[in-house]
Tab-separated table of C-alpha atoms in Angstrom:
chain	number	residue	atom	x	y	z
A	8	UNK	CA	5.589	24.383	-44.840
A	9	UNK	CA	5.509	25.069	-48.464
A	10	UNK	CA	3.561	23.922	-51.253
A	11	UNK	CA	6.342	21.187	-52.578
A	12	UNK	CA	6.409	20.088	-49.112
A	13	UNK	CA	2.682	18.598	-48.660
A	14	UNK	CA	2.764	15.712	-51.554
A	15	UNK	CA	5.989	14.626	-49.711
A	16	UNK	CA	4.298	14.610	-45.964
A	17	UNK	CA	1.096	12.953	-47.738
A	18	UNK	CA	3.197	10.275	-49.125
A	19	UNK	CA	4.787	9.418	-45.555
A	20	UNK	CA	1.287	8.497	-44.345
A	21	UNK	CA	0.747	5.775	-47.318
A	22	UNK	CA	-0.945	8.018	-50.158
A	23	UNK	CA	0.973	7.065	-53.798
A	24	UNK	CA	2.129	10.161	-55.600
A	25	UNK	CA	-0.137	10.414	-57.485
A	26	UNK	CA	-2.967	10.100	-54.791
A	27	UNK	CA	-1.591	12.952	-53.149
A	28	UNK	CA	-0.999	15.440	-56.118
A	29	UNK	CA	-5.102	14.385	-56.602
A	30	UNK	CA	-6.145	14.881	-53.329
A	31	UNK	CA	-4.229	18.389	-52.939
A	32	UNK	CA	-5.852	19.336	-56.483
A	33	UNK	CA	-8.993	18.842	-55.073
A	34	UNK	CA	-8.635	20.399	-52.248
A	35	UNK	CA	-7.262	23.454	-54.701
A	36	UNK	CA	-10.326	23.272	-56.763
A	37	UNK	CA	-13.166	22.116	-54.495
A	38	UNK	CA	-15.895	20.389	-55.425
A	39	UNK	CA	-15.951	19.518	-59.214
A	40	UNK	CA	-16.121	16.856	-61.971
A	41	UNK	CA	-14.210	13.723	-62.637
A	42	UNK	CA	-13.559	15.048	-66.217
A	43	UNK	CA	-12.635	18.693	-65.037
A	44	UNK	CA	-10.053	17.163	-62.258
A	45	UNK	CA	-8.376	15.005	-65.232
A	46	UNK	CA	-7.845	17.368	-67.606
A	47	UNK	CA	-6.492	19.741	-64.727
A	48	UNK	CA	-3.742	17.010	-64.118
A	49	UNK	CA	-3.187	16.033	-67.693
A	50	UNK	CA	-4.560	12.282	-67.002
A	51	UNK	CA	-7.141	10.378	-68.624
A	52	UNK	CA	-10.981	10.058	-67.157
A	53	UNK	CA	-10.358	6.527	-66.615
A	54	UNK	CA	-7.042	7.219	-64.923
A	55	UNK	CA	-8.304	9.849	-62.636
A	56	UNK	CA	-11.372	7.736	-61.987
A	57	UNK	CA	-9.323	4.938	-60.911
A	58	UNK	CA	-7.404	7.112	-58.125
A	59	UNK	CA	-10.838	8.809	-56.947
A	60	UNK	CA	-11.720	5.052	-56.632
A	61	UNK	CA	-9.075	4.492	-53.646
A	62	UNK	CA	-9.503	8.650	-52.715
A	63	UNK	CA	-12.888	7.619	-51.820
A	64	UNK	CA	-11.893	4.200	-50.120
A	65	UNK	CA	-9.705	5.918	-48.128
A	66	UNK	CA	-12.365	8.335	-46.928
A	67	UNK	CA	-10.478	11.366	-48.684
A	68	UNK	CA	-13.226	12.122	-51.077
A	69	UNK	CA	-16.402	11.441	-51.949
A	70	UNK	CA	-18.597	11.317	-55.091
A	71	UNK	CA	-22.332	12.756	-55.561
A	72	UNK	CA	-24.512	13.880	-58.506
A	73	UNK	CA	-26.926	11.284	-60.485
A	74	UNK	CA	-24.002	9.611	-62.305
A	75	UNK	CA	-21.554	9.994	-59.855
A	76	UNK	CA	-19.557	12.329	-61.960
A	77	UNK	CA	-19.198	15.030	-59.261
A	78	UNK	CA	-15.945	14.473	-56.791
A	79	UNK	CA	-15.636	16.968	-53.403
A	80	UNK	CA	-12.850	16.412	-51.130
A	81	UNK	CA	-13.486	15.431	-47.228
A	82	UNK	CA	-12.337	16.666	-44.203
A	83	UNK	CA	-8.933	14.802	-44.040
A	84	UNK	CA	-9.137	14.062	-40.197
A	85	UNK	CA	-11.014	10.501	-40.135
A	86	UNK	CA	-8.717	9.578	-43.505
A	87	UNK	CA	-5.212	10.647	-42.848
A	88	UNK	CA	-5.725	8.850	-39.672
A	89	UNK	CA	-6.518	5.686	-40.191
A	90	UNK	CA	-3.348	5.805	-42.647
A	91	UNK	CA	-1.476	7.021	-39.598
A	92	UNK	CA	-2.590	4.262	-37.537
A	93	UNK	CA	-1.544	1.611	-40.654
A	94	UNK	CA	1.577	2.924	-40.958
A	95	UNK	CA	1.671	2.903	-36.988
A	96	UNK	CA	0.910	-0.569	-37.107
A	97	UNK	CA	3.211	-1.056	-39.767
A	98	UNK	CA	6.541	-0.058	-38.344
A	99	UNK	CA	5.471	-2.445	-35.044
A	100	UNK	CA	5.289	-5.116	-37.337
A	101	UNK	CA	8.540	-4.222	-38.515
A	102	UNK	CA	10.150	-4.153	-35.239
A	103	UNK	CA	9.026	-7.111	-34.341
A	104	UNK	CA	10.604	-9.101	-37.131
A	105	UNK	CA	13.566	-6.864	-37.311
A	106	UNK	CA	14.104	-8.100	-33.398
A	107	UNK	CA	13.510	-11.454	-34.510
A	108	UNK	CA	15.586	-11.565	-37.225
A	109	UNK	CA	18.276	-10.211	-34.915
A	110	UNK	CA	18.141	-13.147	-32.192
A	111	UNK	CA	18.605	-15.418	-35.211
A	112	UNK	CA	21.603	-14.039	-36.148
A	113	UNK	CA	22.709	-13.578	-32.386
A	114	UNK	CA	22.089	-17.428	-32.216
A	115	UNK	CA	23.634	-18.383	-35.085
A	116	UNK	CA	26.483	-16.278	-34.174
A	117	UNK	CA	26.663	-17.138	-30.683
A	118	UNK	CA	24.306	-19.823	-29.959
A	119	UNK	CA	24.661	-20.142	-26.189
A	120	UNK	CA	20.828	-20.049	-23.963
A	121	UNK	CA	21.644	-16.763	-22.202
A	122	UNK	CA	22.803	-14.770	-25.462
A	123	UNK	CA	19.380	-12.763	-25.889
A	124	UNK	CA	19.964	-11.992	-21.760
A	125	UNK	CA	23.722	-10.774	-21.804
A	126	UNK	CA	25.705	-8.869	-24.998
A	127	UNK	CA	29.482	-8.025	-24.604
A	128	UNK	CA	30.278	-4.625	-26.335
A	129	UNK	CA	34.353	-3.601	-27.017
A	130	UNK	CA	35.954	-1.288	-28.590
A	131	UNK	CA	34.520	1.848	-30.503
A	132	UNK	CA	31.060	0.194	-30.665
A	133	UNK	CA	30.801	1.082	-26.518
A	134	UNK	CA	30.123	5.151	-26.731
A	135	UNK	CA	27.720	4.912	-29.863
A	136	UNK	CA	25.528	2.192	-28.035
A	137	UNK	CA	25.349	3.876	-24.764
A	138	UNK	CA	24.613	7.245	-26.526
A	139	UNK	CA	21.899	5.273	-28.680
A	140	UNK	CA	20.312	3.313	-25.381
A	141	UNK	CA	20.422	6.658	-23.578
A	142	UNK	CA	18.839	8.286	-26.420
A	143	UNK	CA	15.752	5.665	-26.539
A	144	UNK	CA	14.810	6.036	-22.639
A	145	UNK	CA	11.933	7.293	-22.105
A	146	UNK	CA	10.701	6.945	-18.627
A	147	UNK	CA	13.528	7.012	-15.748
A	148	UNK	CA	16.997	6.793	-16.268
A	149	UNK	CA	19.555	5.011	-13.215
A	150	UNK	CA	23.009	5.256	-12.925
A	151	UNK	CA	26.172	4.443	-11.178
A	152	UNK	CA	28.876	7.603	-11.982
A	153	UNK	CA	32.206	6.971	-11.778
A	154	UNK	CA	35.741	7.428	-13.496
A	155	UNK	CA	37.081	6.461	-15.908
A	156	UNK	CA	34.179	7.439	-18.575
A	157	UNK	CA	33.711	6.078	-21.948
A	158	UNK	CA	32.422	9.479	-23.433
A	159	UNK	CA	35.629	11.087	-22.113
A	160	UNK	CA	33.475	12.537	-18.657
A	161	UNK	CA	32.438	15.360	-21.552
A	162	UNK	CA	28.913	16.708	-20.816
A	163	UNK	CA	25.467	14.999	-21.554
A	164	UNK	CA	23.384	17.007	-23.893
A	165	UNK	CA	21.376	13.860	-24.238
A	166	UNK	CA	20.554	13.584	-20.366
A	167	UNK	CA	19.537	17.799	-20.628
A	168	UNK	CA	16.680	16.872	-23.695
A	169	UNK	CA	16.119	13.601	-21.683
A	170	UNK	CA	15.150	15.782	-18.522
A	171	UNK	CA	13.077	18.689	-20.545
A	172	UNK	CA	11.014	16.038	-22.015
A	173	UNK	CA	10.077	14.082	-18.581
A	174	UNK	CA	12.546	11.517	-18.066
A	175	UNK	CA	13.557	11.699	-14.550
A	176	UNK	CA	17.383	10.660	-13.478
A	177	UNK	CA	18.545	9.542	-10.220
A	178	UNK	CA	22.434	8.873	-10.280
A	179	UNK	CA	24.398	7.762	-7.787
A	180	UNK	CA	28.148	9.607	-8.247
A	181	UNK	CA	31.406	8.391	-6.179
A	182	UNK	CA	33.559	11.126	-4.258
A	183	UNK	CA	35.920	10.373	-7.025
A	184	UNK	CA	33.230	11.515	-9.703
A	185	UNK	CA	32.268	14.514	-7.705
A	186	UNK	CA	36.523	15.526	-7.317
A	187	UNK	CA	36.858	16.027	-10.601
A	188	UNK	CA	36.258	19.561	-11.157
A	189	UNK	CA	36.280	19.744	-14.542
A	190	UNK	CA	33.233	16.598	-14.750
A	191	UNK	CA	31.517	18.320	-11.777
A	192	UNK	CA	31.626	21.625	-13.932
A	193	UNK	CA	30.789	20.564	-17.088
A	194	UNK	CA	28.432	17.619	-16.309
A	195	UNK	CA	27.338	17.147	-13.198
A	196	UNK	CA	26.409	20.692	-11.574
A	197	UNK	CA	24.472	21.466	-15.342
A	198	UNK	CA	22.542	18.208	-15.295
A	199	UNK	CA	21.557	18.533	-11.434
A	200	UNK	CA	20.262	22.071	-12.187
A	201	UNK	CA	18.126	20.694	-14.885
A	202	UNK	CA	15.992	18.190	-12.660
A	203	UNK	CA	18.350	15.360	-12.185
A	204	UNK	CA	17.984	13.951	-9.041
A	205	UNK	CA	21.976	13.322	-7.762
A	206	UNK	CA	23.250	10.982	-4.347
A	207	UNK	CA	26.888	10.572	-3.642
A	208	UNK	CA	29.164	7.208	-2.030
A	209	UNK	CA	32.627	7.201	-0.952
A	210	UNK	CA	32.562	4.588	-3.657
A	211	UNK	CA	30.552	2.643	-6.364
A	212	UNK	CA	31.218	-1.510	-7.398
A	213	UNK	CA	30.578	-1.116	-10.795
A	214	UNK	CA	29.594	1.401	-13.595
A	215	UNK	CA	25.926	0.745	-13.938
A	216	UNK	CA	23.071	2.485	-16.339
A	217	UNK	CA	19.408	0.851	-16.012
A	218	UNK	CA	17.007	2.482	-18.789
A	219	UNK	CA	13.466	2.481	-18.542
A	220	UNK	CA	13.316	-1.426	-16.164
A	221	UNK	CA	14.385	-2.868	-19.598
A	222	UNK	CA	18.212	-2.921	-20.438
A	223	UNK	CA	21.194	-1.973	-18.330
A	224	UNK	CA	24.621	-1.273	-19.305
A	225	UNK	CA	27.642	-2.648	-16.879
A	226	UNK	CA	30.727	-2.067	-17.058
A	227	UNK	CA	34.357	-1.795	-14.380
A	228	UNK	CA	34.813	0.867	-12.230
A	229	UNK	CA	38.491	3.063	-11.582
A	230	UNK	CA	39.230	0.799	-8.670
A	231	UNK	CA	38.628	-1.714	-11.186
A	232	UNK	CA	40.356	-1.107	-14.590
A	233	UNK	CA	41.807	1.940	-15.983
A	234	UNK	CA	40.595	0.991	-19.504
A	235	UNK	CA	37.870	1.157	-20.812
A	236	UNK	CA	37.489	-1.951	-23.498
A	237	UNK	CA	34.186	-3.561	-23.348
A	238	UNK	CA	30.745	-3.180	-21.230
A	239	UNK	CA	28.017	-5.659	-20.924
A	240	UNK	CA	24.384	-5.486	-21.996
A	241	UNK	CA	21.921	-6.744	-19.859
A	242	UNK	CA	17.897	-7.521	-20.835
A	243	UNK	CA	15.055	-8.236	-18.947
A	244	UNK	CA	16.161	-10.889	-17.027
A	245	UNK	CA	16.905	-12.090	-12.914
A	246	UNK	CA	20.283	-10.130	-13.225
A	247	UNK	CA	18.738	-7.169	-14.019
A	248	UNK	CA	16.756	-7.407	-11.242
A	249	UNK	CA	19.186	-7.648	-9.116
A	250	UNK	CA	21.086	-5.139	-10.673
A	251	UNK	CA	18.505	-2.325	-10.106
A	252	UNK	CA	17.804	-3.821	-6.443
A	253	UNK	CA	21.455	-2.886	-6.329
A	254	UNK	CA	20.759	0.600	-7.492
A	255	UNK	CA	18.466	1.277	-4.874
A	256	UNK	CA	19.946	0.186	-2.099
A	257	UNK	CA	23.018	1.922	-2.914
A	258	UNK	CA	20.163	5.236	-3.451
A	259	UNK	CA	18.718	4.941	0.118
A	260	UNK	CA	22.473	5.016	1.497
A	261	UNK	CA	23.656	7.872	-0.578
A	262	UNK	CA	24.169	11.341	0.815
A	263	UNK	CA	21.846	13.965	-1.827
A	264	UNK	CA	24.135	16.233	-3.561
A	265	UNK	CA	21.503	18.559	-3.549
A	266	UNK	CA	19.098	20.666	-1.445
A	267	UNK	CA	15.435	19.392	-0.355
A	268	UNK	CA	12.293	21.410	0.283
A	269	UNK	CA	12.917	22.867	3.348
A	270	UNK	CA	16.358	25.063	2.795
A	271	UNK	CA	16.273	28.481	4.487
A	272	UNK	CA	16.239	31.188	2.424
A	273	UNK	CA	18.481	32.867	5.037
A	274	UNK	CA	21.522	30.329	3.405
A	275	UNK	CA	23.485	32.784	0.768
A	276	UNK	CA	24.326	30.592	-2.745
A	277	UNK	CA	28.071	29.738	-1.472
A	278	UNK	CA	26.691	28.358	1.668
A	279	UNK	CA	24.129	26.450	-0.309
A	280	UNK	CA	26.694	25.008	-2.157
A	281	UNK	CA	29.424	24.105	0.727
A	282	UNK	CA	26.597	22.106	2.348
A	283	UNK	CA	25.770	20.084	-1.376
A	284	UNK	CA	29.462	18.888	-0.927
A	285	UNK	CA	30.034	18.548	2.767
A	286	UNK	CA	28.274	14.870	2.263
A	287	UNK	CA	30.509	13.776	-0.575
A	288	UNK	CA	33.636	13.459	1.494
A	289	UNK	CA	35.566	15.488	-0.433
A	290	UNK	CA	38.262	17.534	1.123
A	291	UNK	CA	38.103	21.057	2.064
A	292	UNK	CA	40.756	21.834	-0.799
A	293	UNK	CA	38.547	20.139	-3.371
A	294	UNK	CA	35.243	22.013	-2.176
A	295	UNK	CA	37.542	25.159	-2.763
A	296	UNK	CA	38.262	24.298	-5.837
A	297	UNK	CA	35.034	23.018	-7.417
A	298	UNK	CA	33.319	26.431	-6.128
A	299	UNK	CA	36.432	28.575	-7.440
A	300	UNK	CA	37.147	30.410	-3.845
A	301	UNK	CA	40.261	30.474	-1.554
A	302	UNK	CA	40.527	28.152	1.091
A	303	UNK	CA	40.349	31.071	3.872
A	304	UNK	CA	36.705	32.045	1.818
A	305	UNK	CA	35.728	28.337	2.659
A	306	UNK	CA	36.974	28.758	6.204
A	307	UNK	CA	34.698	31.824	7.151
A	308	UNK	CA	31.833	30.133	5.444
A	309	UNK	CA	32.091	27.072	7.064
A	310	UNK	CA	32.443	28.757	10.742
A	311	UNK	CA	28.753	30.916	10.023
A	312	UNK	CA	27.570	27.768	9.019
A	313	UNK	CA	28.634	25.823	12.197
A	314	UNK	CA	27.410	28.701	14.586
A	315	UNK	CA	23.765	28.557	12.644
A	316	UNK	CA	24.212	24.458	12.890
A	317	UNK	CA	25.608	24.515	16.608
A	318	UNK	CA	28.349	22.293	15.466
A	319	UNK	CA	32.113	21.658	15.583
A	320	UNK	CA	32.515	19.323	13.736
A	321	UNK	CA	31.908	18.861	9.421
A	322	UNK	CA	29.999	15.451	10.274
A	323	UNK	CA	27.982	17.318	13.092
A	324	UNK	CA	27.038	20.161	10.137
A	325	UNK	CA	26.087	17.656	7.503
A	326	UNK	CA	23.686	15.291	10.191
A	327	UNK	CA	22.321	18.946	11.268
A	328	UNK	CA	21.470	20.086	7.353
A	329	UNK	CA	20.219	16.220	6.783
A	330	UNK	CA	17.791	15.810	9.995
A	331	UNK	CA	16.731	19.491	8.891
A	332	UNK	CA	15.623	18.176	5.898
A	333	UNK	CA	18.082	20.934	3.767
A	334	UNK	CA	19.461	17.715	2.095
């Protein structure tokens, strides 16, 4: 940070201008007079003593000598945070009227009892709310995956810096989410390799996203609609309770679309992989195609794997890797 920089960062924390050009003379100086510091910022004595006045208030400086004349900064610790905390406290105030000021307007707008529970989003508003709401989690994140996708099934960079600063993910993807090869390339397999916890269903009833217990987003499924035109928004309220009750239900029957604790280290990558899909329900073309090897590749694989498992079947292999605790 350079010198111009730290009146700027001074005056973010509540400090007036010319507070913190004072303070950071002061602190260029050290201890001195109240005449000397004037004359080194071209003010008056009675202007400088007036900003000492609130320096010293605000337990930036201090004053000693028989008349008081002398002036020595302070350790800027025990000041600069109590302005943090005001300007802390400052910005909850603000929330809390900006928040209020917005259910006014919802009411006046729409003044129906359950419009602070239940918001209807269309049109281009959709992808820059869900990116914001995403953006804002900061504790667990729950979703229901499926086509079609309002970001265009593109990848999440939000959900990676989500992840790598603690905020865990458990999504629930349908076999038609997990098909698409481009989506499971470009989103899925990155995001499940960066701690997101993944499950898969034949398929899902709606498109859901719960953030943090607070605010869900809701919108059709492909089985539903093929456009997608509006989403709801959903606040603390009985239907989001029931909503994320939905969630987890749908979690605990889920097949995990990724290994456990106890995989063998004996399993080589491709066979690691094979068994991740064998619980989707995808076909043996798609598995071919979402690991970028020939069928006959997937054949061979899937034989050592059934001679390890004992089984003849794809069911029997995926109930052996599952009671194994591989998945």
């Amino acid at each position: 940070m350079s010198d111009d920089d730290r009146p700027a960062h001074l005056i973010r924390l509540g400090l007036s201008a010319t507070e913190a050009t004072t303070y950071l003379a002061m602190l260029d100086t050290g201890p001195t007079t109240v005449a000397a510091l004037a004359r080194r910022l071209g003010r008056t004595p009675a202007d400088a003593e007036h900003t000492l006045a609130r320096l010293i208030h605000l337990g930036l400086a201090t004053s000693h000598g028989p008349d008081r004349a002398g002036i020595a900064p302070i350790e800027p610790s025990i000041g600069l945070g109590r302005l943090a905390s005001a300007r802390t406290e400052e910005l909850q105030q603000a929330h809390l009227v900006a928040m209020d000021a917005y259910r006014t307007y919802r009411r006046q707008v729409h003044p129906q009892a359950t419009d602070d529970l239940v918001e209807v989003v269309t049109g281009p508003q959709i992808v820059e709310r869900i990116l914001q709401v995403e953006d804002a989690a900061t504790s667990e994140v729950l979703r229901f995956d499926a086509p079609p996708w309002h970001t265009g099934g593109t990848p999440n960079p939000t959900e990676i810096r989500n992840l790598e600063r603690g905020v865990s993910y458990r999504i629930v993807y349908s076999k038609s989410a997990v098909e698409n090869s481009d989506y499971y390339a470009c989103n899925i397999r990155p995001c499940i390799a960066a701690g997101e916890q993944a499950r898969v269903l034949q398929s899902l009833p709606v498109k859901l996203g719960v953030f943090d217990q607070r605010l869900a987003i809701v919108s059709l499924a492909f089985g539903d609609t093929d456009v997608n035109d509006s989403m709801l928004l959903v606040r603390p309220s009985s239907l989001l309770r029931a909503l994320t009750g939905l969630f987890e239900t749908s979690w605990r029957s889920a097949y995990p679309l990724h290994f456990g604790e106890r995989v063998p280290p004996a399993l080589r990558p491709i066979q690691r992989r094979i068994l991740e899909l064998l619980g989707s329900g995808v076909t043996d073309e798609t598995i071919a195609e979402l690991l970028g090897i020939s069928r006959r590749t997937l054949s061979r694989q899937l034989e050592q794997l059934n001679r390890a498992a004992d089984a003849t079947t794809r069911f029997q292999l995926a109930l052996y890797a599952a009671r194994k605790g591989w998945v």
